[in-house]
Amino acid sequence: MHFCYVTDRGSKVYLKGVNERNMMSDDAGQMLMVYDDPSDQRSLSLDDTSSTEESPDETRLSLESTNDVVPYIGQRFPTHDAAYEYYSEFAKSCGFSIRRHRTEGKDGVGKGLTRRYFVCHRAGNTPIKASNENKPQRNRKSSRCGCQAYMRISKVTELGAPEWRVTGFANNHNHELLEPNQVRFLPAYRTISETDKSRILMFAKTGISVQQMMRLMELEKCVEPGYLPFTEKDVRNLLQSIRKLDPEDESVDLLRMCRNIKEKDPNFRYEYTLDSNNRLENIAWSYASSIQAYEIFGDAVVFDTTHRLTALDMPLGIWVGVNNYGVPCFFGCTLLREENLRSFSWALKAFLAFMDGKAPQTILTDQNMCLKEAIAMEMPVTKHALCIWMIVVKFPSWFNAVLGERYNEWKAEFYRLYNLESIEDFEMGWRDMVNSFGLHTNRHIANLFALRMQWALPYLRSNFFAGMTTTGHSKAINAFIQRFLGAQTRLAHFVEQVAVAVDFKDQAAEQQTMQQNLQNICLKTGAPMESHAASVLTPFAFSKLQEQLVLAAHYASFPFEDGFLVRHHTKLEGGRKVYWAPQEGIISCSCHQFEFSGILCRHTLRVLSTGNCFQIPERYLPLRWRKISTHSVKLLQSSPSDHAERIQFLQSMVSSLIAESVKSKERLDLATEQVSYLLSRIRQQPVSTQGLRDISPLHRNL
């Protein structure tokens, strides 16, 4: 009879002359069988009735394709390792991997191994493990499904030269085979060479993150993102195996460090939990300067949980925001043992406790179902959205291989859709994009569309995000986070490392603030509203408003129902609806830009200008974008003194001096001359110890 199987590529293989009743050679003597995986003994039926044996005289192999990689009965190998490597390469080309299943040998001294089985990685079934109440169980789904694909080799000795021959082979799979761009992620094909291990260890000593290591090695090897022969998880496992730190000692040192910081700074806040064995489970902390900054800039927050502390492979959560000068500011940090609902709920409760119960208006996170549920429970009023840059960073691994040369074209179209204002335009454009790029069955595209109301701007414009949805802000925030993820040596030192990074960032932010304020602001429209805004808003916020003021001159407004219809002067249809109540000082636009960014749009500015409004209403110059000084608030002690109040008053005068001086070149020249003279006189005065105690180190360094 003939036995036929079909490979995943459609090649039919016929085995001729196979005796169905005698499908395994009966070697004389008792056979000794050893299983590499005990679970296979009862779950995989590669016995005498299901195997195919070589018939030396009659067996022939006929292929209807030119694929000469397919194993065949009678194929010879010098060693069983060579046979394994050959079958492994064949499996990789087909879309699966293999493992060693069982070995058989004749009983008796010197007889040795005579037969070996290699099976599909999904062969067998998952063994049932005995439950242990003291040891937490990992609920990982097994990939084993009882697949019967295999290759059997037998040892043959002729003329004194032993060799291994294929005596059984089947390529029938009961599961889907992987595409070439997917099969490389199977554990069997993920390897870290000795050279790469050396590079990784060298990178680890410099303190860079695992993500940065991967990117550097991709650049060194000139491969696309996601195409290294190993993953981030493999690198973390390697580093973890080398460090071999004692978690209990690390936890004790960490808590001791937090207590020491608390003694030095009573405004430092931290919370932690211990498990039933009195070991550290979760910890969160925030610094005094972070809590004070949150009072003003905590309306929009990013909670980034995509990083891990390399030292102990612990999930790390970081709360970050943006200040009035567009500079990232740190709010808090948490280390969690597990990424589950209970842990995330605890972390959010701790954060709210640090901030005296004040929840943000909006919070941006990565896609995580447990985190989503925790936010709904602990921050029910807060708008939860997904960080676009945490989505985009996954695009190369999702779409690069699928789209090939059209990947960049697709990415540009994605960004265009993302930035649209109209929901209708977005959904119509999304359908066109799917059709144009043939992505109807792509699961990532389907998942993105299902979650569109959490990341696409047309669905989010009614909520305030402080501009953190833009590419520029996302890069700045990510760079800010990476700064204190760098030197991860010991867990106990991490709190101090973060404090140093935050303090450095605070100083850099102050310098950037001074540089912005000293810039000679150029008024472009000559409108009274522009000069009014320049005197109130920070240069960062004013530049955003100024863009809208310049564009407003190109728009026309028409009375419409109980408001105005505003559209570009070249358009005859469409436009935005603006509602204005001059008596109450309330104005709103259907584009929702003010609600989204805190900056009035071109449409509302056009209506205000048409209505002879020469100043922007106070409520539309938010405190978080004004030239307020949080410098003294952050640096003064919690209990005010006369000396401290005078410092605060001086800081306020300096801010006013800068705001007035930048309005013209003449004013700036006069201020520079007088301040230089005043500063030289001040330096001639003696310094008191009381003054030094009341001024922080940061003030002294400026």
PDB file of C-alpha atoms in Angstrom, residues 420-629:
ATOM      1  CA  LEU A 420      -8.313  63.874  12.568  1.00  0.00           C
ATOM      2  CA  GLU A 421     -10.975  65.911  14.376  1.00  0.00           C
ATOM      3  CA  SER A 422     -14.133  64.203  13.097  1.00  0.00           C
ATOM      4  CA  ILE A 423     -15.187  60.736  14.278  1.00  0.00           C
ATOM      5  CA  GLU A 424     -17.001  60.172  10.987  1.00  0.00           C
ATOM      6  CA  ASP A 425     -13.884  61.037   8.970  1.00  0.00           C
ATOM      7  CA  PHE A 426     -11.811  58.695  11.143  1.00  0.00           C
ATOM      8  CA  GLU A 427     -14.058  55.672  10.764  1.00  0.00           C
ATOM      9  CA  MET A 428     -14.452  56.186   7.024  1.00  0.00           C
ATOM     10  CA  GLY A 429     -10.715  56.670   6.597  1.00  0.00           C
ATOM     11  CA  TRP A 430      -9.985  53.570   8.686  1.00  0.00           C
ATOM     12  CA  ARG A 431     -12.122  51.421   6.396  1.00  0.00           C
ATOM     13  CA  ASP A 432     -10.345  52.830   3.345  1.00  0.00           C
ATOM     14  CA  MET A 433      -6.956  52.165   4.955  1.00  0.00           C
ATOM     15  CA  VAL A 434      -7.851  48.540   5.730  1.00  0.00           C
ATOM     16  CA  ASN A 435      -9.001  48.019   2.136  1.00  0.00           C
ATOM     17  CA  SER A 436      -6.018  49.775   0.605  1.00  0.00           C
ATOM     18  CA  PHE A 437      -3.424  47.754   2.544  1.00  0.00           C
ATOM     19  CA  GLY A 438      -5.333  44.440   2.627  1.00  0.00           C
ATOM     20  CA  LEU A 439      -5.480  44.212   6.410  1.00  0.00           C
ATOM     21  CA  HIS A 440      -8.987  42.744   6.760  1.00  0.00           C
ATOM     22  CA  THR A 441      -7.839  39.670   8.691  1.00  0.00           C
ATOM     23  CA  ASN A 442      -5.011  41.259  10.675  1.00  0.00           C
ATOM     24  CA  ARG A 443      -5.717  40.772  14.381  1.00  0.00           C
ATOM     25  CA  HIS A 444      -3.709  43.837  15.456  1.00  0.00           C
ATOM     26  CA  ILE A 445      -5.720  46.089  13.148  1.00  0.00           C
ATOM     27  CA  ALA A 446      -8.957  44.578  14.473  1.00  0.00           C
ATOM     28  CA  ASN A 447      -7.815  45.086  18.052  1.00  0.00           C
ATOM     29  CA  LEU A 448      -6.769  48.702  17.421  1.00  0.00           C
ATOM     30  CA  PHE A 449     -10.159  49.521  15.910  1.00  0.00           C
ATOM     31  CA  ALA A 450     -11.984  47.863  18.802  1.00  0.00           C
ATOM     32  CA  LEU A 451     -10.034  50.091  21.221  1.00  0.00           C
ATOM     33  CA  ARG A 452     -10.219  53.248  19.071  1.00  0.00           C
ATOM     34  CA  MET A 453     -12.217  55.233  21.646  1.00  0.00           C
ATOM     35  CA  GLN A 454      -9.284  54.923  24.057  1.00  0.00           C
ATOM     36  CA  TRP A 455      -6.464  56.132  21.773  1.00  0.00           C
ATOM     37  CA  ALA A 456      -7.770  57.910  18.623  1.00  0.00           C
ATOM     38  CA  LEU A 457      -7.901  61.710  19.073  1.00  0.00           C
ATOM     39  CA  PRO A 458     -11.324  62.196  17.434  1.00  0.00           C
ATOM     40  CA  TYR A 459     -12.802  60.336  20.438  1.00  0.00           C
ATOM     41  CA  LEU A 460     -10.668  62.091  23.081  1.00  0.00           C
ATOM     42  CA  ARG A 461     -10.769  65.779  22.185  1.00  0.00           C
ATOM     43  CA  SER A 462     -13.316  66.607  24.873  1.00  0.00           C
ATOM     44  CA  ASN A 463     -10.775  65.692  27.579  1.00  0.00           C
ATOM     45  CA  PHE A 464      -7.675  67.559  28.785  1.00  0.00           C
ATOM     46  CA  PHE A 465      -4.304  65.900  28.071  1.00  0.00           C
ATOM     47  CA  ALA A 466      -1.861  68.833  28.413  1.00  0.00           C
ATOM     48  CA  GLY A 467      -0.448  68.062  24.973  1.00  0.00           C
ATOM     49  CA  MET A 468       0.957  64.695  26.080  1.00  0.00           C
ATOM     50  CA  THR A 469      -0.589  62.924  23.092  1.00  0.00           C
ATOM     51  CA  THR A 470       1.842  64.608  20.671  1.00  0.00           C
ATOM     52  CA  THR A 471       4.976  62.892  19.386  1.00  0.00           C
ATOM     53  CA  GLY A 472       7.279  65.567  20.790  1.00  0.00           C
ATOM     54  CA  HIS A 473       5.939  65.257  24.323  1.00  0.00           C
ATOM     55  CA  SER A 474       5.964  61.473  24.172  1.00  0.00           C
ATOM     56  CA  LYS A 475       9.663  61.450  23.260  1.00  0.00           C
ATOM     57  CA  ALA A 476      10.486  63.952  26.019  1.00  0.00           C
ATOM     58  CA  ILE A 477       8.598  61.927  28.650  1.00  0.00           C
ATOM     59  CA  ASN A 478      10.189  58.673  27.521  1.00  0.00           C
ATOM     60  CA  ALA A 479      13.679  60.226  27.638  1.00  0.00           C
ATOM     61  CA  PHE A 480      12.883  61.562  31.121  1.00  0.00           C
ATOM     62  CA  ILE A 481      11.857  58.086  32.337  1.00  0.00           C
ATOM     63  CA  GLN A 482      14.885  56.423  30.754  1.00  0.00           C
ATOM     64  CA  ARG A 483      17.193  58.718  32.710  1.00  0.00           C
ATOM     65  CA  PHE A 484      16.509  57.086  36.044  1.00  0.00           C
ATOM     66  CA  LEU A 485      16.043  53.611  34.574  1.00  0.00           C
ATOM     67  CA  GLY A 486      19.666  53.688  33.516  1.00  0.00           C
ATOM     68  CA  ALA A 487      21.865  52.735  36.445  1.00  0.00           C
ATOM     69  CA  GLN A 488      19.953  49.811  37.941  1.00  0.00           C
ATOM     70  CA  THR A 489      22.487  48.220  40.271  1.00  0.00           C
ATOM     71  CA  ARG A 490      20.843  47.432  43.588  1.00  0.00           C
ATOM     72  CA  LEU A 491      17.175  47.740  44.487  1.00  0.00           C
ATOM     73  CA  ALA A 492      17.968  49.642  47.687  1.00  0.00           C
ATOM     74  CA  HIS A 493      19.812  52.306  45.691  1.00  0.00           C
ATOM     75  CA  PHE A 494      17.009  52.796  43.193  1.00  0.00           C
ATOM     76  CA  VAL A 495      15.013  55.268  45.342  1.00  0.00           C
ATOM     77  CA  GLU A 496      18.108  57.447  45.649  1.00  0.00           C
ATOM     78  CA  GLN A 497      18.843  57.126  41.928  1.00  0.00           C
ATOM     79  CA  VAL A 498      15.351  58.355  41.118  1.00  0.00           C
ATOM     80  CA  ALA A 499      15.738  61.229  43.585  1.00  0.00           C
ATOM     81  CA  VAL A 500      19.004  62.286  41.939  1.00  0.00           C
ATOM     82  CA  ALA A 501      17.458  62.093  38.466  1.00  0.00           C
ATOM     83  CA  VAL A 502      14.386  64.081  39.564  1.00  0.00           C
ATOM     84  CA  ASP A 503      16.559  66.712  41.263  1.00  0.00           C
ATOM     85  CA  PHE A 504      18.723  66.981  38.136  1.00  0.00           C
ATOM     86  CA  LYS A 505      15.601  67.303  36.002  1.00  0.00           C
ATOM     87  CA  ASP A 506      14.193  69.987  38.327  1.00  0.00           C
ATOM     88  CA  GLN A 507      17.389  72.025  37.952  1.00  0.00           C
ATOM     89  CA  ALA A 508      17.366  71.555  34.181  1.00  0.00           C
ATOM     90  CA  ALA A 509      13.711  72.603  34.084  1.00  0.00           C
ATOM     91  CA  GLU A 510      14.501  75.773  36.048  1.00  0.00           C
ATOM     92  CA  GLN A 511      17.309  76.622  33.636  1.00  0.00           C
ATOM     93  CA  GLN A 512      15.025  75.985  30.670  1.00  0.00           C
ATOM     94  CA  THR A 513      12.380  78.178  32.302  1.00  0.00           C
ATOM     95  CA  MET A 514      14.833  81.040  32.704  1.00  0.00           C
ATOM     96  CA  GLN A 515      16.001  80.653  29.096  1.00  0.00           C
ATOM     97  CA  GLN A 516      12.421  80.754  27.836  1.00  0.00           C
ATOM     98  CA  ASN A 517      11.621  83.832  29.897  1.00  0.00           C
ATOM     99  CA  LEU A 518      14.723  85.643  28.685  1.00  0.00           C
ATOM    100  CA  GLN A 519      13.833  85.074  25.042  1.00  0.00           C
ATOM    101  CA  ASN A 520      12.697  88.169  23.211  1.00  0.00           C
ATOM    102  CA  ILE A 521       9.100  87.239  22.400  1.00  0.00           C
ATOM    103  CA  CYS A 522       8.131  88.409  18.918  1.00  0.00           C
ATOM    104  CA  LEU A 523       4.534  89.573  18.520  1.00  0.00           C
ATOM    105  CA  LYS A 524       3.249  88.624  15.065  1.00  0.00           C
ATOM    106  CA  THR A 525      -0.278  90.020  14.823  1.00  0.00           C
ATOM    107  CA  GLY A 526      -0.145  93.293  16.733  1.00  0.00           C
ATOM    108  CA  ALA A 527      -3.521  92.384  18.274  1.00  0.00           C
ATOM    109  CA  PRO A 528      -4.115  93.467  21.902  1.00  0.00           C
ATOM    110  CA  MET A 529      -5.112  89.881  22.730  1.00  0.00           C
ATOM    111  CA  GLU A 530      -1.646  88.723  21.677  1.00  0.00           C
ATOM    112  CA  SER A 531       0.260  91.143  23.916  1.00  0.00           C
ATOM    113  CA  HIS A 532      -2.116  90.345  26.790  1.00  0.00           C
ATOM    114  CA  ALA A 533      -1.507  86.620  26.410  1.00  0.00           C
ATOM    115  CA  ALA A 534       2.274  87.145  26.166  1.00  0.00           C
ATOM    116  CA  SER A 535       2.273  88.897  29.542  1.00  0.00           C
ATOM    117  CA  VAL A 536       0.364  86.096  31.271  1.00  0.00           C
ATOM    118  CA  LEU A 537       1.309  82.776  29.659  1.00  0.00           C
ATOM    119  CA  THR A 538       4.665  81.031  29.673  1.00  0.00           C
ATOM    120  CA  PRO A 539       6.584  81.242  26.395  1.00  0.00           C
ATOM    121  CA  PHE A 540       5.759  77.562  25.767  1.00  0.00           C
ATOM    122  CA  ALA A 541       2.012  78.082  26.164  1.00  0.00           C
ATOM    123  CA  PHE A 542       2.055  81.456  24.430  1.00  0.00           C
ATOM    124  CA  SER A 543       3.713  79.984  21.324  1.00  0.00           C
ATOM    125  CA  LYS A 544       0.794  77.540  21.048  1.00  0.00           C
ATOM    126  CA  LEU A 545      -1.768  80.325  21.388  1.00  0.00           C
ATOM    127  CA  GLN A 546       0.140  82.554  18.989  1.00  0.00           C
ATOM    128  CA  GLU A 547      -0.084  79.878  16.286  1.00  0.00           C
ATOM    129  CA  GLN A 548      -3.860  79.947  16.624  1.00  0.00           C
ATOM    130  CA  LEU A 549      -3.971  83.751  16.600  1.00  0.00           C
ATOM    131  CA  VAL A 550      -2.035  83.854  13.328  1.00  0.00           C
ATOM    132  CA  LEU A 551      -4.349  81.271  11.770  1.00  0.00           C
ATOM    133  CA  ALA A 552      -7.466  83.069  13.038  1.00  0.00           C
ATOM    134  CA  ALA A 553      -6.822  85.897  10.570  1.00  0.00           C
ATOM    135  CA  HIS A 554      -7.562  83.432   7.724  1.00  0.00           C
ATOM    136  CA  TYR A 555     -11.023  82.542   9.015  1.00  0.00           C
ATOM    137  CA  ALA A 556     -14.393  84.178   8.565  1.00  0.00           C
ATOM    138  CA  SER A 557     -17.234  84.109  11.114  1.00  0.00           C
ATOM    139  CA  PHE A 558     -20.974  84.228  10.405  1.00  0.00           C
ATOM    140  CA  PRO A 559     -23.873  84.511  12.870  1.00  0.00           C
ATOM    141  CA  PHE A 560     -25.497  81.090  13.123  1.00  0.00           C
ATOM    142  CA  GLU A 561     -28.485  80.210  15.318  1.00  0.00           C
ATOM    143  CA  ASP A 562     -27.388  81.055  18.868  1.00  0.00           C
ATOM    144  CA  GLY A 563     -23.692  81.357  18.003  1.00  0.00           C
ATOM    145  CA  PHE A 564     -21.305  81.649  15.075  1.00  0.00           C
ATOM    146  CA  LEU A 565     -20.172  79.478  12.188  1.00  0.00           C
ATOM    147  CA  VAL A 566     -16.430  79.841  11.559  1.00  0.00           C
ATOM    148  CA  ARG A 567     -14.652  78.465   8.509  1.00  0.00           C
ATOM    149  CA  HIS A 568     -11.588  79.139   6.381  1.00  0.00           C
ATOM    150  CA  HIS A 569     -12.050  82.026   3.959  1.00  0.00           C
ATOM    151  CA  THR A 570     -11.483  79.697   0.986  1.00  0.00           C
ATOM    152  CA  LYS A 571     -14.270  77.311   2.006  1.00  0.00           C
ATOM    153  CA  LEU A 572     -17.922  77.776   1.083  1.00  0.00           C
ATOM    154  CA  GLU A 573     -19.287  74.981   3.258  1.00  0.00           C
ATOM    155  CA  GLY A 574     -18.655  73.372   6.615  1.00  0.00           C
ATOM    156  CA  GLY A 575     -16.904  75.023   9.504  1.00  0.00           C
ATOM    157  CA  ARG A 576     -16.937  74.971  13.310  1.00  0.00           C
ATOM    158  CA  LYS A 577     -19.742  76.140  15.563  1.00  0.00           C
ATOM    159  CA  VAL A 578     -18.730  78.650  18.232  1.00  0.00           C
ATOM    160  CA  TYR A 579     -21.006  79.659  21.124  1.00  0.00           C
ATOM    161  CA  TRP A 580     -20.205  82.910  22.945  1.00  0.00           C
ATOM    162  CA  ALA A 581     -21.899  84.490  25.941  1.00  0.00           C
ATOM    163  CA  PRO A 582     -20.082  87.845  26.416  1.00  0.00           C
ATOM    164  CA  GLN A 583     -21.862  88.726  29.645  1.00  0.00           C
ATOM    165  CA  GLU A 584     -20.809  85.510  31.336  1.00  0.00           C
ATOM    166  CA  GLY A 585     -17.416  85.455  29.595  1.00  0.00           C
ATOM    167  CA  ILE A 586     -18.051  81.947  28.256  1.00  0.00           C
ATOM    168  CA  ILE A 587     -17.023  80.766  24.802  1.00  0.00           C
ATOM    169  CA  SER A 588     -16.795  77.247  23.352  1.00  0.00           C
ATOM    170  CA  CYS A 589     -16.093  75.608  20.012  1.00  0.00           C
ATOM    171  CA  SER A 590     -17.197  72.337  18.485  1.00  0.00           C
ATOM    172  CA  CYS A 591     -13.534  71.426  17.796  1.00  0.00           C
ATOM    173  CA  HIS A 592     -12.936  71.122  21.577  1.00  0.00           C
ATOM    174  CA  GLN A 593      -9.331  72.322  21.358  1.00  0.00           C
ATOM    175  CA  PHE A 594      -9.510  74.278  24.613  1.00  0.00           C
ATOM    176  CA  GLU A 595     -10.915  71.293  26.476  1.00  0.00           C
ATOM    177  CA  PHE A 596      -8.162  69.120  24.941  1.00  0.00           C
ATOM    178  CA  SER A 597      -5.092  71.358  25.354  1.00  0.00           C
ATOM    179  CA  GLY A 598      -6.062  74.347  27.507  1.00  0.00           C
ATOM    180  CA  ILE A 599      -5.317  76.685  24.577  1.00  0.00           C
ATOM    181  CA  LEU A 600      -8.066  78.560  22.727  1.00  0.00           C
ATOM    182  CA  CYS A 601      -8.545  77.582  19.082  1.00  0.00           C
ATOM    183  CA  ARG A 602      -8.454  79.783  15.978  1.00  0.00           C
ATOM    184  CA  HIS A 603     -12.249  79.631  15.713  1.00  0.00           C
ATOM    185  CA  THR A 604     -12.930  81.096  19.156  1.00  0.00           C
ATOM    186  CA  LEU A 605     -10.164  83.686  18.755  1.00  0.00           C
ATOM    187  CA  ARG A 606     -11.758  84.811  15.490  1.00  0.00           C
ATOM    188  CA  VAL A 607     -15.118  85.274  17.180  1.00  0.00           C
ATOM    189  CA  LEU A 608     -13.543  87.178  20.100  1.00  0.00           C
ATOM    190  CA  SER A 609     -11.720  89.458  17.674  1.00  0.00           C
ATOM    191  CA  THR A 610     -14.894  90.081  15.655  1.00  0.00           C
ATOM    192  CA  GLY A 611     -16.724  90.909  18.892  1.00  0.00           C
ATOM    193  CA  ASN A 612     -14.219  93.643  19.790  1.00  0.00           C
ATOM    194  CA  CYS A 613     -12.726  91.634  22.640  1.00  0.00           C
ATOM    195  CA  PHE A 614      -9.227  92.946  23.364  1.00  0.00           C
ATOM    196  CA  GLN A 615      -8.272  90.587  26.167  1.00  0.00           C
ATOM    197  CA  ILE A 616      -8.684  86.862  26.525  1.00  0.00           C
ATOM    198  CA  PRO A 617     -11.178  86.076  29.318  1.00  0.00           C
ATOM    199  CA  GLU A 618      -9.452  85.018  32.545  1.00  0.00           C
ATOM    200  CA  ARG A 619     -10.966  81.544  32.613  1.00  0.00           C
ATOM    201  CA  TYR A 620      -9.326  80.772  29.262  1.00  0.00           C
ATOM    202  CA  LEU A 621      -5.840  81.516  30.585  1.00  0.00           C
ATOM    203  CA  PRO A 622      -5.496  78.425  32.824  1.00  0.00           C
ATOM    204  CA  LEU A 623      -3.290  78.636  35.899  1.00  0.00           C
ATOM    205  CA  ARG A 624      -1.298  75.592  34.741  1.00  0.00           C
ATOM    206  CA  TRP A 625      -0.095  77.522  31.639  1.00  0.00           C
ATOM    207  CA  ARG A 626       0.633  80.843  33.366  1.00  0.00           C
ATOM    208  CA  LYS A 627       3.956  82.315  34.454  1.00  0.00           C
ATOM    209  CA  ILE A 628       3.495  81.131  38.000  1.00  0.00           C
ATOM    210  CA  SER A 629       6.538  80.322  40.064  1.00  0.00           C
TER     211      SER A 629
END
